[in-house]
mmCIF file of C-alpha atoms in Angstrom:
data_model
loop_
_atom_site.group_PDB
_atom_site.id
_atom_site.type_symbol
_atom_site.label_atom_id
_atom_site.label_comp_id
_atom_site.label_asym_id
_atom_site.label_seq_id
_atom_site.Cartn_x
_atom_site.Cartn_y
_atom_site.Cartn_z
ATOM 1 C CA MET A 1267 0.084 0.202 -0.017
ATOM 2 C CA SER A 1268 1.611 3.021 -1.129
ATOM 3 C CA ARG A 1269 1.576 6.061 0.879
ATOM 4 C CA SER A 1270 0.473 9.451 1.080
ATOM 5 C CA ALA A 1271 1.463 12.122 -1.415
ATOM 6 C CA ASP A 1272 1.286 14.384 1.808
ATOM 7 C CA PRO A 1273 3.429 13.039 4.319
ATOM 8 C CA ARG A 1274 1.023 14.927 7.023
ATOM 9 C CA ALA A 1275 -1.710 12.849 6.264
ATOM 10 C CA ASP A 1276 0.395 9.630 7.247
ATOM 11 C CA ILE A 1277 1.548 11.284 10.703
ATOM 12 C CA ALA A 1278 -2.143 12.431 11.177
ATOM 13 C CA THR A 1279 -3.212 8.951 11.725
ATOM 14 C CA GLU A 1280 -0.414 7.391 14.145
ATOM 15 C CA ARG A 1281 -0.990 6.478 17.508
ATOM 16 C CA GLY A 1282 -0.869 9.691 19.351
ATOM 17 C CA ALA A 1283 -1.865 11.633 16.629
ATOM 18 C CA VAL A 1284 -3.952 15.048 17.512
ATOM 19 C CA THR A 1285 -5.794 17.026 15.103
ATOM 20 C CA LEU A 1286 -8.277 19.582 15.866
ATOM 21 C CA GLN A 1287 -10.097 20.936 12.699
ATOM 22 C CA ALA A 1288 -11.418 24.734 12.973
ATOM 23 C CA VAL A 1289 -13.095 23.809 16.902
ATOM 24 C CA THR A 1290 -15.368 26.499 19.067
ATOM 25 C CA LYS A 1291 -16.676 26.552 21.516
ATOM 26 C CA ARG A 1292 -18.640 28.628 22.828
ATOM 27 C CA TYR A 1293 -20.565 29.498 26.300
ATOM 28 C CA GLY A 1294 -23.605 31.359 25.757
ATOM 29 C CA ASP A 1295 -22.271 34.285 24.157
ATOM 30 C CA GLN A 1296 -18.801 34.218 25.248
ATOM 31 C CA THR A 1297 -16.260 32.259 22.591
ATOM 32 C CA ALA A 1298 -13.936 30.175 24.148
ATOM 33 C CA VAL A 1299 -12.073 28.903 21.661
ATOM 34 C CA ASP A 1300 -12.472 30.578 18.248
ATOM 35 C CA ALA A 1301 -12.254 27.919 14.929
ATOM 36 C CA LEU A 1302 -9.175 26.656 15.975
ATOM 37 C CA SER A 1303 -7.033 24.526 13.850
ATOM 38 C CA LEU A 1304 -3.687 22.294 15.012
ATOM 39 C CA ASP A 1305 -1.932 19.317 14.411
ATOM 40 C CA ILE A 1306 0.056 17.802 17.176
ATOM 41 C CA GLN A 1307 2.383 15.067 15.715
ATOM 42 C CA PRO A 1308 2.773 11.658 17.246
ATOM 43 C CA GLY A 1309 5.139 11.484 20.750
ATOM 44 C CA GLU A 1310 5.394 15.280 20.585
ATOM 45 C CA PHE A 1311 5.458 17.200 24.035
ATOM 46 C CA LEU A 1312 3.173 20.150 23.275
ATOM 47 C CA SER A 1313 2.292 23.204 25.314
ATOM 48 C CA LEU A 1314 -0.800 25.540 25.567
ATOM 49 C CA LEU A 1315 0.739 28.442 27.024
ATOM 50 C CA GLY A 1316 -1.278 31.577 27.846
ATOM 51 C CA PRO A 1317 -3.516 33.602 30.840
ATOM 52 C CA SER A 1318 -6.333 32.637 32.240
ATOM 53 C CA GLY A 1319 -9.521 33.109 29.629
ATOM 54 C CA CYS A 1320 -7.570 32.373 27.094
ATOM 55 C CA GLY A 1321 -9.157 29.139 26.263
ATOM 56 C CA LYS A 1322 -5.863 26.791 26.796
ATOM 57 C CA THR A 1323 -8.101 24.455 29.486
ATOM 58 C CA THR A 1324 -11.357 24.368 27.587
ATOM 59 C CA THR A 1325 -9.413 23.057 24.492
ATOM 60 C CA LEU A 1326 -7.718 20.414 26.805
ATOM 61 C CA ARG A 1327 -10.904 18.732 27.844
ATOM 62 C CA MET A 1328 -12.396 18.560 23.884
ATOM 63 C CA ILE A 1329 -9.569 16.935 23.193
ATOM 64 C CA ALA A 1330 -10.331 14.617 26.723
ATOM 65 C CA GLY A 1331 -13.531 14.592 25.636
ATOM 66 C CA PHE A 1332 -15.170 16.636 28.675
ATOM 67 C CA GLU A 1333 -16.557 19.016 26.368
ATOM 68 C CA HIS A 1334 -17.590 19.243 23.689
ATOM 69 C CA PRO A 1335 -16.927 21.656 20.653
ATOM 70 C CA ASP A 1336 -19.966 23.134 18.946
ATOM 71 C CA GLU A 1337 -18.177 23.538 15.605
ATOM 72 C CA GLY A 1338 -14.859 21.495 13.707
ATOM 73 C CA ASP A 1339 -13.779 18.548 14.510
ATOM 74 C CA ILE A 1340 -10.654 16.472 16.917
ATOM 75 C CA GLN A 1341 -9.277 13.286 15.531
ATOM 76 C CA ILE A 1342 -7.095 11.557 17.617
ATOM 77 C CA SER A 1343 -4.610 8.722 16.049
ATOM 78 C CA GLY A 1344 -6.478 9.339 12.698
ATOM 79 C CA ARG A 1345 -9.915 8.697 13.905
ATOM 80 C CA SER A 1346 -12.843 11.821 14.883
ATOM 81 C CA VAL A 1347 -13.371 11.652 18.180
ATOM 82 C CA LEU A 1348 -16.661 13.424 18.185
ATOM 83 C CA GLY A 1349 -19.865 11.642 19.867
ATOM 84 C CA THR A 1350 -17.264 9.656 21.778
ATOM 85 C CA PRO A 1351 -17.053 9.718 25.351
ATOM 86 C CA ALA A 1352 -14.593 10.641 27.847
ATOM 87 C CA TYR A 1353 -13.702 6.910 28.898
ATOM 88 C CA ARG A 1354 -13.903 5.637 25.625
ATOM 89 C CA ARG A 1355 -11.123 7.521 24.309
ATOM 90 C CA ASP A 1356 -7.440 6.897 23.961
ATOM 91 C CA VAL A 1357 -6.203 9.394 26.292
ATOM 92 C CA ASN A 1358 -5.870 10.210 29.981
ATOM 93 C CA THR A 1359 -5.751 13.588 32.159
ATOM 94 C CA VAL A 1360 -3.802 14.470 34.922
ATOM 95 C CA PHE A 1361 -5.498 17.364 36.914
ATOM 96 C CA GLN A 1362 -3.481 20.088 39.324
ATOM 97 C CA ALA A 1363 -6.099 18.085 41.698
ATOM 98 C CA TYR A 1364 -4.614 15.372 42.079
ATOM 99 C CA ALA A 1365 -8.516 13.574 42.979
ATOM 100 C CA LEU A 1366 -6.713 10.642 44.571
ATOM 101 C CA PHE A 1367 -9.021 8.193 46.565
ATOM 102 C CA PRO A 1368 -7.632 8.961 50.043
ATOM 103 C CA HIS A 1369 -9.314 5.098 51.733
ATOM 104 C CA LEU A 1370 -7.534 3.593 48.564
ATOM 105 C CA THR A 1371 -3.443 2.676 49.023
ATOM 106 C CA VAL A 1372 -1.179 3.925 46.388
ATOM 107 C CA ALA A 1373 -1.021 0.820 44.423
ATOM 108 C CA GLU A 1374 -5.116 0.183 44.545
ATOM 109 C CA ASN A 1375 -5.111 4.062 43.077
ATOM 110 C CA VAL A 1376 -3.022 2.971 40.077
ATOM 111 C CA ALA A 1377 -5.185 -0.311 39.590
ATOM 112 C CA TYR A 1378 -8.342 1.457 39.416
ATOM 113 C CA GLY A 1379 -9.062 2.231 35.924
ATOM 114 C CA LEU A 1380 -7.616 -1.837 35.205
ATOM 115 C CA GLN A 1381 -10.032 -2.856 37.407
ATOM 116 C CA GLN A 1382 -12.397 -1.162 35.784
ATOM 117 C CA LYS A 1383 -11.813 -2.489 32.541
ATOM 118 C CA ARG A 1384 -11.735 -6.238 34.389
ATOM 119 C CA VAL A 1385 -7.769 -6.312 33.384
ATOM 120 C CA PRO A 1386 -6.232 -10.204 34.535
ATOM 121 C CA LYS A 1387 -5.054 -9.722 38.146
ATOM 122 C CA LEU A 1388 -2.119 -10.870 37.167
ATOM 123 C CA GLU A 1389 -1.223 -8.506 33.853
ATOM 124 C CA LEU A 1390 -3.186 -5.594 36.508
ATOM 125 C CA ARG A 1391 -0.172 -6.587 38.734
ATOM 126 C CA GLU A 1392 2.383 -6.465 36.769
ATOM 127 C CA ARG A 1393 1.137 -3.752 35.051
ATOM 128 C CA VAL A 1394 0.689 -1.011 38.447
ATOM 129 C CA ALA A 1395 4.118 -1.870 39.627
ATOM 130 C CA ALA A 1396 5.913 -1.004 35.971
ATOM 131 C CA ALA A 1397 3.997 2.053 36.687
ATOM 132 C CA LEU A 1398 4.845 2.960 40.059
ATOM 133 C CA GLU A 1399 8.464 1.882 38.828
ATOM 134 C CA MET A 1400 8.553 4.209 35.938
ATOM 135 C CA VAL A 1401 7.783 6.843 39.087
ATOM 136 C CA GLN A 1402 10.134 5.995 41.640
ATOM 137 C CA MET A 1403 7.217 5.162 43.741
ATOM 138 C CA ARG A 1404 7.069 1.336 43.439
ATOM 139 C CA GLY A 1405 8.377 1.940 47.912
ATOM 140 C CA PHE A 1406 5.145 3.681 48.518
ATOM 141 C CA ALA A 1407 2.939 0.934 47.526
ATOM 142 C CA ASP A 1408 1.274 0.408 50.585
ATOM 143 C CA ARG A 1409 0.731 3.546 51.751
ATOM 144 C CA LYS A 1410 -2.354 6.060 51.499
ATOM 145 C CA PRO A 1411 -2.208 9.266 49.843
ATOM 146 C CA THR A 1412 -2.127 11.807 53.230
ATOM 147 C CA GLN A 1413 0.824 9.815 53.969
ATOM 148 C CA LEU A 1414 2.520 11.582 50.629
ATOM 149 C CA SER A 1415 3.967 14.796 50.016
ATOM 150 C CA GLY A 1416 2.657 16.406 47.430
ATOM 151 C CA GLY A 1417 5.194 15.199 44.740
ATOM 152 C CA GLN A 1418 4.542 12.093 45.245
ATOM 153 C CA GLN A 1419 1.117 12.074 45.117
ATOM 154 C CA GLN A 1420 1.849 13.544 41.644
ATOM 155 C CA ARG A 1421 3.729 10.577 40.666
ATOM 156 C CA VAL A 1422 0.728 8.708 42.265
ATOM 157 C CA ALA A 1423 -1.638 10.661 39.716
ATOM 158 C CA LEU A 1424 1.192 10.447 36.602
ATOM 159 C CA ALA A 1425 1.446 6.351 37.167
ATOM 160 C CA ARG A 1426 -2.448 6.226 36.935
ATOM 161 C CA ALA A 1427 -2.573 7.583 33.925
ATOM 162 C CA LEU A 1428 0.408 6.001 32.524
ATOM 163 C CA VAL A 1429 -0.842 2.666 33.216
ATOM 164 C CA ASN A 1430 -3.227 2.252 31.339
ATOM 165 C CA ARG A 1431 -0.867 3.002 28.275
ATOM 166 C CA PRO A 1432 -3.026 5.928 26.359
ATOM 167 C CA ALA A 1433 -1.785 7.314 23.228
ATOM 168 C CA VAL A 1434 -2.093 10.430 24.350
ATOM 169 C CA LEU A 1435 -1.626 12.126 28.114
ATOM 170 C CA LEU A 1436 -3.583 15.121 28.894
ATOM 171 C CA LEU A 1437 -2.180 17.443 31.885
ATOM 172 C CA ASP A 1438 -3.953 20.485 32.984
ATOM 173 C CA GLU A 1439 -1.416 23.040 34.932
ATOM 174 C CA PRO A 1440 -0.943 19.417 37.096
ATOM 175 C CA LEU A 1441 2.688 21.134 38.416
ATOM 176 C CA GLY A 1442 0.848 24.643 39.624
ATOM 177 C CA ALA A 1443 0.118 23.077 43.779
ATOM 178 C CA LEU A 1444 3.868 22.282 44.244
ATOM 179 C CA ASP A 1445 6.557 24.483 45.545
ATOM 180 C CA ARG A 1446 8.929 26.225 43.144
ATOM 181 C CA GLN A 1447 12.035 23.596 44.259
ATOM 182 C CA LEU A 1448 9.616 20.079 43.677
ATOM 183 C CA ARG A 1449 7.497 22.427 40.779
ATOM 184 C CA GLU A 1450 11.225 22.600 38.276
ATOM 185 C CA GLU A 1451 12.435 18.680 39.480
ATOM 186 C CA MET A 1452 8.955 17.722 38.200
ATOM 187 C CA GLN A 1453 9.505 19.635 35.075
ATOM 188 C CA LEU A 1454 12.776 17.412 34.477
ATOM 189 C CA GLU A 1455 10.879 14.376 35.432
ATOM 190 C CA LEU A 1456 8.197 14.979 33.306
ATOM 191 C CA LYS A 1457 10.428 15.633 30.498
ATOM 192 C CA LEU A 1458 12.813 12.441 31.121
ATOM 193 C CA LEU A 1459 9.164 10.522 31.515
ATOM 194 C CA GLN A 1460 7.721 11.501 28.485
ATOM 195 C CA ALA A 1461 10.728 11.107 26.151
ATOM 196 C CA GLN A 1462 11.272 7.444 28.408
ATOM 197 C CA LEU A 1463 7.808 6.400 26.636
ATOM 198 C CA GLY A 1464 7.434 8.254 23.304
ATOM 199 C CA ILE A 1465 3.467 9.092 24.310
ATOM 200 C CA THR A 1466 1.788 12.265 23.189
ATOM 201 C CA PHE A 1467 2.260 14.971 25.882
ATOM 202 C CA VAL A 1468 -0.230 17.836 25.924
ATOM 203 C CA PHE A 1469 0.504 19.857 28.468
ATOM 204 C CA VAL A 1470 -2.092 23.132 29.850
ATOM 205 C CA THR A 1471 -0.052 25.854 31.687
ATOM 206 C CA HIS A 1472 0.475 29.779 32.430
ATOM 207 C CA ASP A 1473 3.643 29.330 33.448
ATOM 208 C CA GLN A 1474 5.888 30.021 30.674
ATOM 209 C CA ASP A 1475 8.986 28.870 32.344
ATOM 210 C CA GLU A 1476 7.194 25.633 32.237
ATOM 211 C CA ALA A 1477 6.783 25.906 28.594
ATOM 212 C CA LEU A 1478 9.516 26.568 27.487
ATOM 213 C CA SER A 1479 11.821 24.128 29.928
ATOM 214 C CA MET A 1480 9.662 21.007 28.557
ATOM 215 C CA SER A 1481 8.160 21.408 25.230
ATOM 216 C CA ASP A 1482 9.104 20.685 21.525
ATOM 217 C CA ARG A 1483 6.727 23.233 20.591
ATOM 218 C CA ILE A 1484 4.880 25.674 22.668
ATOM 219 C CA ALA A 1485 1.119 27.397 21.110
ATOM 220 C CA VAL A 1486 0.877 30.461 22.938
ATOM 221 C CA MET A 1487 -3.162 31.344 23.266
ATOM 222 C CA ARG A 1488 -5.024 34.295 23.363
ATOM 223 C CA ASP A 1489 -8.762 35.153 23.241
ATOM 224 C CA GLY A 1490 -9.351 31.702 22.217
ATOM 225 C CA ARG A 1491 -6.971 31.575 18.989
ATOM 226 C CA ILE A 1492 -3.220 30.237 18.758
ATOM 227 C CA GLU A 1493 -1.466 33.538 18.690
ATOM 228 C CA GLN A 1494 2.114 31.816 17.894
ATOM 229 C CA LEU A 1495 2.745 27.982 17.517
ATOM 230 C CA ALA A 1496 6.537 27.083 17.234
ATOM 231 C CA ASP A 1497 9.563 25.318 18.981
ATOM 232 C CA ALA A 1498 10.665 27.373 22.265
ATOM 233 C CA ASP A 1499 13.944 28.805 20.601
ATOM 234 C CA THR A 1500 11.539 30.786 17.878
ATOM 235 C CA ILE A 1501 8.895 31.727 20.362
ATOM 236 C CA TYR A 1502 11.215 33.514 22.467
ATOM 237 C CA ALA A 1503 14.065 34.865 20.375
ATOM 238 C CA ARG A 1504 11.346 35.441 17.511
ATOM 239 C CA PRO A 1505 7.977 36.137 19.034
ATOM 240 C CA ALA A 1506 4.945 36.958 16.129
ATOM 241 C CA SER A 1507 3.487 39.729 18.054
ATOM 242 C CA ALA A 1508 3.941 42.265 21.448
ATOM 243 C CA TYR A 1509 1.599 40.204 22.924
ATOM 244 C CA VAL A 1510 3.828 36.557 22.911
ATOM 245 C CA ALA A 1511 7.201 38.575 23.284
ATOM 246 C CA ALA A 1512 5.405 40.508 26.549
ATOM 247 C CA PHE A 1513 4.034 36.817 27.368
ATOM 248 C CA VAL A 1514 6.775 34.824 27.151
ATOM 249 C CA GLY A 1515 9.490 35.983 29.020
ATOM 250 C CA GLN A 1516 10.208 39.775 30.148
ATOM 251 C CA GLN A 1517 10.450 43.068 28.153
ATOM 252 C CA ASN A 1518 11.691 46.499 28.188
ATOM 253 C CA PHE A 1519 8.529 47.904 25.393
ATOM 254 C CA PHE A 1520 9.408 51.501 23.701
ATOM 255 C CA ASP A 1521 6.706 53.058 21.755
ATOM 256 C CA GLY A 1522 7.966 55.903 19.403
ATOM 257 C CA VAL A 1523 8.037 56.258 16.134
ATOM 258 C CA VAL A 1524 10.150 54.522 12.697
ATOM 259 C CA ALA A 1525 12.775 56.968 11.763
ATOM 260 C CA PRO A 1526 13.285 58.669 8.462
ATOM 261 C CA ASP A 1527 15.296 56.240 6.932
ATOM 262 C CA GLY A 1528 13.084 53.476 7.786
ATOM 263 C CA ALA A 1529 15.969 51.795 9.993
ATOM 264 C CA GLY A 1530 14.276 51.576 13.657
ATOM 265 C CA VAL A 1531 12.341 52.947 16.162
ATOM 266 C CA ASP A 1532 12.860 56.456 17.827
ATOM 267 C CA SER A 1533 11.609 56.452 21.172
ATOM 268 C CA PRO A 1534 11.358 59.832 23.903
ATOM 269 C CA ARG A 1535 14.658 58.567 26.008
ATOM 270 C CA ALA A 1536 16.115 56.100 23.743
ATOM 271 C CA GLN A 1537 17.145 55.039 19.936
ATOM 272 C CA LEU A 1538 16.542 51.488 18.829
ATOM 273 C CA ARG A 1539 17.660 50.445 15.760
ATOM 274 C CA PRO A 1540 17.574 46.226 14.602
ATOM 275 C CA ALA A 1541 20.000 44.029 12.971
ATOM 276 C CA THR A 1542 18.186 45.064 9.486
ATOM 277 C CA PRO A 1543 16.019 47.766 8.084
ATOM 278 C CA LEU A 1544 12.070 47.306 9.109
ATOM 279 C CA SER A 1545 9.800 45.862 6.408
ATOM 280 C CA GLY A 1546 6.515 46.778 6.554
ATOM 281 C CA PHE A 1547 6.690 50.553 7.956
ATOM 282 C CA ALA A 1548 6.840 53.790 6.646
ATOM 283 C CA ALA A 1549 8.276 56.484 8.125
ATOM 284 C CA GLY A 1550 6.845 58.463 10.841
ATOM 285 C CA ASP A 1551 4.889 55.094 11.333
ATOM 286 C CA ALA A 1552 4.112 54.553 15.165
ATOM 287 C CA ALA A 1553 6.170 51.243 16.572
ATOM 288 C CA ARG A 1554 6.393 49.270 19.490
ATOM 289 C CA ALA A 1555 10.071 47.718 20.205
ATOM 290 C CA ALA A 1556 10.898 45.507 22.480
ATOM 291 C CA VAL A 1557 14.639 44.507 23.759
ATOM 292 C CA ARG A 1558 14.843 41.640 26.760
ATOM 293 C CA PRO A 1559 16.574 42.633 29.693
ATOM 294 C CA GLU A 1560 19.510 39.668 29.371
ATOM 295 C CA PHE A 1561 20.549 41.773 26.163
ATOM 296 C CA VAL A 1562 20.604 45.298 28.219
ATOM 297 C CA GLU A 1563 24.563 46.221 29.039
ATOM 298 C CA LEU A 1564 25.171 48.883 31.692
ATOM 299 C CA SER A 1565 28.397 51.245 31.604
ATOM 300 C CA ALA A 1566 28.975 54.472 33.972
ATOM 301 C CA ASP A 1567 30.824 55.837 30.487
ATOM 302 C CA ARG A 1568 28.999 56.620 27.532
ATOM 303 C CA PRO A 1569 30.507 53.486 24.749
ATOM 304 C CA SER A 1570 31.492 55.133 21.623
ATOM 305 C CA GLY A 1571 29.880 53.723 18.734
ATOM 306 C CA ASN A 1572 26.717 52.598 19.759
ATOM 307 C CA VAL A 1573 23.475 53.386 18.260
ATOM 308 C CA ASN A 1574 20.954 52.210 20.549
ATOM 309 C CA ILE A 1575 21.842 53.667 23.850
ATOM 310 C CA ALA A 1576 19.829 55.432 26.156
ATOM 311 C CA SER A 1577 20.823 57.317 29.709
ATOM 312 C CA GLY A 1578 19.346 56.895 33.143
ATOM 313 C CA ASP A 1579 20.194 56.432 37.229
ATOM 314 C CA VAL A 1580 20.015 53.482 38.949
ATOM 315 C CA ILE A 1581 17.057 52.508 41.066
ATOM 316 C CA GLY A 1582 16.898 49.353 41.911
ATOM 317 C CA VAL A 1583 19.658 46.385 42.051
ATOM 318 C CA SER A 1584 18.574 43.353 43.094
ATOM 319 C CA HIS A 1585 20.108 39.768 43.524
ATOM 320 C CA LEU A 1586 18.551 36.632 41.590
ATOM 321 C CA GLY A 1587 20.896 34.192 42.266
ATOM 322 C CA GLU A 1588 22.744 33.277 39.408
ATOM 323 C CA MET A 1589 21.513 37.075 37.750
ATOM 324 C CA LEU A 1590 21.898 40.517 39.147
ATOM 325 C CA GLN A 1591 18.629 42.830 38.264
ATOM 326 C CA PHE A 1592 19.786 46.576 37.890
ATOM 327 C CA LEU A 1593 16.349 48.997 37.203
ATOM 328 C CA VAL A 1594 17.305 52.050 35.254
ATOM 329 C CA GLN A 1595 14.919 55.259 35.465
ATOM 330 C CA LEU A 1596 15.453 56.793 32.205
ATOM 331 C CA ASP A 1597 12.714 59.447 33.069
ATOM 332 C CA GLU A 1598 9.438 59.827 35.019
ATOM 333 C CA GLN A 1599 7.315 57.457 32.680
ATOM 334 C CA THR A 1600 9.990 54.966 31.400
ATOM 335 C CA ALA A 1601 12.018 52.483 33.267
ATOM 336 C CA VAL A 1602 14.599 49.713 32.094
ATOM 337 C CA LEU A 1603 15.645 46.113 33.295
ATOM 338 C CA SER A 1604 18.708 45.034 32.727
ATOM 339 C CA ARG A 1605 19.767 41.398 34.321
ATOM 340 C CA ARG A 1606 23.705 40.556 34.137
ATOM 341 C CA PRO A 1607 24.965 36.943 34.758
ATOM 342 C CA THR A 1608 26.440 37.758 38.843
ATOM 343 C CA PRO A 1609 30.229 37.245 38.037
ATOM 344 C CA ASP A 1610 30.316 39.810 34.794
ATOM 345 C CA ALA A 1611 27.711 42.072 35.894
ATOM 346 C CA PRO A 1612 29.140 45.719 36.792
ATOM 347 C CA ALA A 1613 29.558 47.036 40.218
ATOM 348 C CA LEU A 1614 27.142 49.950 40.069
ATOM 349 C CA SER A 1615 24.948 51.337 42.803
ATOM 350 C CA VAL A 1616 21.611 53.244 43.708
ATOM 351 C CA GLY A 1617 21.730 56.693 42.557
ATOM 352 C CA ASP A 1618 24.774 55.930 40.075
ATOM 353 C CA ARG A 1619 24.126 57.313 36.019
ATOM 354 C CA VAL A 1620 24.485 55.146 33.864
ATOM 355 C CA TRP A 1621 24.244 54.345 29.670
ATOM 356 C CA ALA A 1622 22.008 51.488 29.273
ATOM 357 C CA THR A 1623 23.281 49.548 25.266
ATOM 358 C CA TRP A 1624 22.360 46.938 23.728
ATOM 359 C CA ARG A 1625 22.836 44.934 20.166
ATOM 360 C CA PRO A 1626 21.304 45.514 17.522
ATOM 361 C CA ASP A 1627 19.783 41.872 16.787
ATOM 362 C CA ALA A 1628 18.367 42.407 20.050
ATOM 363 C CA VAL A 1629 16.035 44.618 18.691
ATOM 364 C CA GLN A 1630 12.412 43.428 18.311
ATOM 365 C CA VAL A 1631 9.931 45.979 16.620
ATOM 366 C CA PHE A 1632 6.242 45.505 16.187
ATOM 367 C CA PRO A 1633 3.039 47.721 15.240
ATOM 368 C CA ALA A 1634 1.975 49.890 18.048
ATOM 369 C CA GLY A 1635 -1.238 48.557 17.544
ATOM 370 C CA ASP A 1636 0.167 45.193 19.018
ATOM 371 C CA ALA A 1637 -1.572 45.503 22.177
ATOM 372 C CA ALA A 1638 0.656 43.579 24.757
ATOM 373 C CA ALA A 1639 -0.816 44.735 27.641
ATOM 374 C CA ARG A 1640 -3.737 41.799 26.830
ATOM 375 C CA SER A 1641 -1.056 39.674 27.878
ATOM 376 C CA GLY A 1642 -0.852 40.968 31.444
ATOM 377 C CA TYR A 1643 2.163 42.955 30.347
ATOM 378 C CA VAL A 1644 2.347 46.121 33.152
ATOM 379 C CA PRO A 1645 4.674 48.918 31.482
ATOM 380 C CA PRO A 1646 8.233 49.116 33.603
ATOM 381 C CA PRO A 1647 7.795 50.716 36.636
ATOM 382 C CA THR A 1648 8.115 54.092 37.620
ATOM 383 C CA ALA A 1649 10.672 54.692 40.960
ATOM 384 C CA ALA A 1650 7.067 54.830 43.303
ATOM 385 C CA GLN A 1651 6.309 51.424 41.620
ATOM 386 C CA ILE A 1652 9.259 49.484 42.270
ATOM 387 C CA SER A 1653 8.548 46.420 44.120
ATOM 388 C CA ASP A 1654 10.248 43.356 44.699
ATOM 389 C CA PRO A 1655 11.012 40.820 41.771
#
């Protein structure tokens, strides 16, 4: 049998492939998901990233079968699942609330789904043991959930989902209840586990660090649509809009106008010249330029020959472990953040007058109407608004 002329058609029928075709979900007169189309490859770790209300959890719940689209189609492993109840879909879901049965042991919790499927006892015991071994919880098989830490309960919830050997594992903010150190440890473990198993993971999060550290691709969502779909490097270094630039990582935004020669943006207290002339802009157009804090260098003396430059006063210095963060006030309305590796950070103190510079390839320019504020972006703080990071 010959393969399709379109290789994507073959991928879409493989176990673990997920396809959403113009999927729309409404609640009354509110559109939660708006004609969303998405192809998730078999064995891929894909994150749906965005703020509350962007439609990411609704999208996940429609894949799981807990919600049903008003329009469009959802296919898993090449077959439409419209009308198929959640328990008959080849997926399992892990939630932020682990929903473990408190009266059952760890092993009994993991075995519950297999018992409902009437899996033979010998096979059940073998699969439960293998699942617990996979998440390093075999030694806790006889404990009750209340005797476990949050991270251990998370591992049990994963084992309970994985023991069913689903084609797709759906994870709805599963690390949100963990403290920072444990959350970072679980991020590494989840990625290692996914790579080991080769199962398709669809991960919902509002935490950019989680998405960047684990994902093969990230779908940044906004108002029920995908604003940008790409790998982590592209999302971070080449955001498609000011919305994505603001939501993923931090940015210094400068509003201004396109320079007469079209080479960059002139802002009241800074000039910003990207590595290449602007495309799609005319001289005098309102524009928004962005520079990430890690690309802002500071010095007490004015550097020579740099066209990307601004000057101001240091009004805050924060220690972030491996980085030092400087807050520089340019004027009453504008401040700029700079983050430098601690060993190489300049010896600057609050009150010092400094020059801020950045390389041309660090400058990104967006249309002025591309509202970053809708992503939760807050303009750089003034002196009266300084708070701890």
